[in-house]
PDB file of C-alpha atoms and ligand atoms in Angstrom:
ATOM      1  CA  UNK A   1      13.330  -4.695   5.124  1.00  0.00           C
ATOM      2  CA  UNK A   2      13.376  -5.735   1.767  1.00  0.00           C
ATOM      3  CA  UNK A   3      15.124  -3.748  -1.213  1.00  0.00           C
ATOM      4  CA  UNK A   4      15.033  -3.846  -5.112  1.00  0.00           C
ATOM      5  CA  UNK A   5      18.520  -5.520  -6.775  1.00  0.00           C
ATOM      6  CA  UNK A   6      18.584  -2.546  -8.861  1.00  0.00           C
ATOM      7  CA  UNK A   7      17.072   0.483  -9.616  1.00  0.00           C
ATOM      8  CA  UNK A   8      13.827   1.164 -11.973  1.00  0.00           C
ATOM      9  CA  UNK A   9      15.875   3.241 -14.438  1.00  0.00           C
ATOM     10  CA  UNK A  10      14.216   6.081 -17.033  1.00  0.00           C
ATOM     11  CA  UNK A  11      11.025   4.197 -16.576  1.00  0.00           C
ATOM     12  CA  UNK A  12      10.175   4.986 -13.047  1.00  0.00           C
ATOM     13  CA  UNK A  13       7.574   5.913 -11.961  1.00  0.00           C
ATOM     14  CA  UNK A  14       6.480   8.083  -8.931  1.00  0.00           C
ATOM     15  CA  UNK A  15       3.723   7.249  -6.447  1.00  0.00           C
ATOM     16  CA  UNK A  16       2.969   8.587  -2.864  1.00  0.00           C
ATOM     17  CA  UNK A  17       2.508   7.019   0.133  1.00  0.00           C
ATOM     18  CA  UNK A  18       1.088   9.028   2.746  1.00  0.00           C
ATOM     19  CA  UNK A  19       2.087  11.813   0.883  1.00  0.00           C
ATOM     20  CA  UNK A  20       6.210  11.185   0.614  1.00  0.00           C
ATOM     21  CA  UNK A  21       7.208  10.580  -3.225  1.00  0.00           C
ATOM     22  CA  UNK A  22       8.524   7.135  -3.876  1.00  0.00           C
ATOM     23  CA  UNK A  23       9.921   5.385  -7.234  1.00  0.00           C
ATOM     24  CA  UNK A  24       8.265   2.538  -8.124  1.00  0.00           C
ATOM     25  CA  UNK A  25       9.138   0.306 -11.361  1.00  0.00           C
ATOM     26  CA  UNK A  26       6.179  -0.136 -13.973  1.00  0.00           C
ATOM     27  CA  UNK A  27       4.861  -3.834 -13.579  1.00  0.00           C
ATOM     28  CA  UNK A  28       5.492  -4.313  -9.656  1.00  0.00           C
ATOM     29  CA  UNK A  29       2.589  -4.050  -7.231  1.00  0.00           C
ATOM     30  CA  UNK A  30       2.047  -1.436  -4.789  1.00  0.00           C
ATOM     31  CA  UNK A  31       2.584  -3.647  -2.101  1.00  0.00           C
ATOM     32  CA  UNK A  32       6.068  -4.515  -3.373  1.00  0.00           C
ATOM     33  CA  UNK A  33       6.698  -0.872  -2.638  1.00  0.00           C
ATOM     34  CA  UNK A  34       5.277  -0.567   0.617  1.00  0.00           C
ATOM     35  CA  UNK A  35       7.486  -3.215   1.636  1.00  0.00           C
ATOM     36  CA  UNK A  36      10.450  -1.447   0.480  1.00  0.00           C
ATOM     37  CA  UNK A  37       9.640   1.191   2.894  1.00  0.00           C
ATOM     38  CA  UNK A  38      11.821   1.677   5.979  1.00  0.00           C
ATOM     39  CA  UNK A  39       7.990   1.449   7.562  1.00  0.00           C
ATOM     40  CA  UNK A  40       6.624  -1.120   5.382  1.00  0.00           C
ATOM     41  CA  UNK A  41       3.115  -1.305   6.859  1.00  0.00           C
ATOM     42  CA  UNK A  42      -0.033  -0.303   4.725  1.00  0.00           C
ATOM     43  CA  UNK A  43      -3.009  -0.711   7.862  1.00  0.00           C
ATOM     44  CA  UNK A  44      -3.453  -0.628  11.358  1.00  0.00           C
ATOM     45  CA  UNK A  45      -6.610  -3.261  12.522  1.00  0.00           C
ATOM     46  CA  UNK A  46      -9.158  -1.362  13.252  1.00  0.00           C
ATOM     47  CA  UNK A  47      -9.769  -2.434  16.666  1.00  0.00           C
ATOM     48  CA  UNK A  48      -6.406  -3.167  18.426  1.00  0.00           C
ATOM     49  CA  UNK A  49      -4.511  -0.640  15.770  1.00  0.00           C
ATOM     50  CA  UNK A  50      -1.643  -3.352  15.197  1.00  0.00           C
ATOM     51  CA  UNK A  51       0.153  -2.850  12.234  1.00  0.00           C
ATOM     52  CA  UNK A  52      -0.094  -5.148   9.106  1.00  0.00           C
ATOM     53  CA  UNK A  53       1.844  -5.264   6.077  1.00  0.00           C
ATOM     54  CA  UNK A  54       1.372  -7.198   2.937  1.00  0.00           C
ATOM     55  CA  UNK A  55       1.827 -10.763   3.608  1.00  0.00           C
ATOM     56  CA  UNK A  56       0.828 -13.552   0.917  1.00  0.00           C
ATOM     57  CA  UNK A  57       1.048 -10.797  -2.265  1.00  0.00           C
ATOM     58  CA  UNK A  58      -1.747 -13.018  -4.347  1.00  0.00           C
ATOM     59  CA  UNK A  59      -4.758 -11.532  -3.058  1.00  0.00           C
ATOM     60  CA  UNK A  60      -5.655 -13.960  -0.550  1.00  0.00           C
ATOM     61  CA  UNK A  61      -4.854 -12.229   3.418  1.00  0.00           C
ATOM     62  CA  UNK A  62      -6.154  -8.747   2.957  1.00  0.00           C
ATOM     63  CA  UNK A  63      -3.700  -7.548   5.031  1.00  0.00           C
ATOM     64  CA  UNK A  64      -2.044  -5.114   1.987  1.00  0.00           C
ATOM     65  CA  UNK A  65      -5.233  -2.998   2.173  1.00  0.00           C
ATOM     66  CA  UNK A  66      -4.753   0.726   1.628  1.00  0.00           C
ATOM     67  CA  UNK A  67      -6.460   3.410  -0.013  1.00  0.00           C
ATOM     68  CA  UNK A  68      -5.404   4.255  -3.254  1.00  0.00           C
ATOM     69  CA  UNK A  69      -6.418   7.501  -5.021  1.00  0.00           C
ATOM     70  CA  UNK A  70      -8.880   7.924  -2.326  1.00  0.00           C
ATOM     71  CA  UNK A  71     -10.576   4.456  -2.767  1.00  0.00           C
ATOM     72  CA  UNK A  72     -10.325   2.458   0.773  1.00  0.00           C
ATOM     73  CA  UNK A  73      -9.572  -0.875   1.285  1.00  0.00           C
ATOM     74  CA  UNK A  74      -7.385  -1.619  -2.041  1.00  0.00           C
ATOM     75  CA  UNK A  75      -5.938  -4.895  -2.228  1.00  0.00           C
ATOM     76  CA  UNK A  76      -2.241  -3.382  -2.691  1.00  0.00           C
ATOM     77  CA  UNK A  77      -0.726  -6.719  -3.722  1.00  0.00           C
ATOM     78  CA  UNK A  78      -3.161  -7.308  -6.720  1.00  0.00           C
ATOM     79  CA  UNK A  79      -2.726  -3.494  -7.437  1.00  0.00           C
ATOM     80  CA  UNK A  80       0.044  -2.418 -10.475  1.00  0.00           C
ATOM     81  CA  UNK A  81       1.753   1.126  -9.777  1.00  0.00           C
ATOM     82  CA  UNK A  82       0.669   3.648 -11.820  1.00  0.00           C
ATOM     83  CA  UNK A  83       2.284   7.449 -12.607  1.00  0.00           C
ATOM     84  CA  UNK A  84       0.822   9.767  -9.896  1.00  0.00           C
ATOM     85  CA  UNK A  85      -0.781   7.552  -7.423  1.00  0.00           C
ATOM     86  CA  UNK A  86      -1.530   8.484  -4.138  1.00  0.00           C
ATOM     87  CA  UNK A  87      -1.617   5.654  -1.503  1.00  0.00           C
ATOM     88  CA  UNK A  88      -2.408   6.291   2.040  1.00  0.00           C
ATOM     89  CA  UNK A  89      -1.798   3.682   4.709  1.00  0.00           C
ATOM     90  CA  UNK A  90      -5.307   2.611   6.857  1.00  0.00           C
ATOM     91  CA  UNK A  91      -5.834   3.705   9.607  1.00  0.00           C
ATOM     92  CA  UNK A  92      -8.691   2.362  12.311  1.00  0.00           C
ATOM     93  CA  UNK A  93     -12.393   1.626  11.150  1.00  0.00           C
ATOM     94  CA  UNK A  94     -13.712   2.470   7.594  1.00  0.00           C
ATOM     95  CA  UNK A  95     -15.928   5.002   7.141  1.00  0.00           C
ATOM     96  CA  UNK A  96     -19.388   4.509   5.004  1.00  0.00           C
ATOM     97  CA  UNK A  97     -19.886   7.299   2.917  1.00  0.00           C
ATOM     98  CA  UNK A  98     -23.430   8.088   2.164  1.00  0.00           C
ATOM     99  CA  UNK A  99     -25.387  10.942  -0.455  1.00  0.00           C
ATOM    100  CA  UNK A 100     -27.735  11.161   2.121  1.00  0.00           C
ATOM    101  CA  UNK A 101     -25.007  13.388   4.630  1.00  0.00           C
TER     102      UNK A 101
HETATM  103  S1  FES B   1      -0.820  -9.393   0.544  1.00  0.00           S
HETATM  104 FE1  FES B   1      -2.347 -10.874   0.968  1.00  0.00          FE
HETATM  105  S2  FES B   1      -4.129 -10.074  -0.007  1.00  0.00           S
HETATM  106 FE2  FES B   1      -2.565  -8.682  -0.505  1.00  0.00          FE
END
């Protein structure tokens, strides 16, 4: 869908997304590489499972949400790549985790 006009260079940085290695540029968001992706979705709704990709990319449709280094519900687009992440697209409801078990 959408592509970078050229290519991070020696600075580039790797991320994951859903565990597949990606380059990313320091600086951009992680939504800006989701939507490089030739599926550039990051969450399903969590009733009708529809896919949604990052949208307005200043924080204000919540539909860039992924988890990022295992924290759910990241706002992708107000998110800045960093060396090593792991991103992982939503899928259906949240969970709450609890102490209690
Ligand atoms: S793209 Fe709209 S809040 Fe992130």
């Amino acid at each position: 869908m959408f592509r970078k006009l050229r290519e991070p260079g020696p600075e580039a940085l790797t991320i994951t997304i859903d565990g597949v290695s990606v380059l990313a540029e320091p600086g951009e968001s992680i939504a800006a590489v989701l939507l490089r992706q030739t599926e550039p979705w990051s969450r399903l709704t969590p009733v009708s499972l529809r896919k949604r990709a990052p949208y307005c990319m200043m924080g204000v449709c919540f539909e860039c949400l992924a988890e990022v280094n295992g924290v759910a519900s990241v706002q992708t687009c107000l998110e800045p790549v960093g060396d090593g992440m792991r991103v992982t697209r939503q899928t259906g409801k949240r969970r709450i985790h609890s102490s209690r078990g």
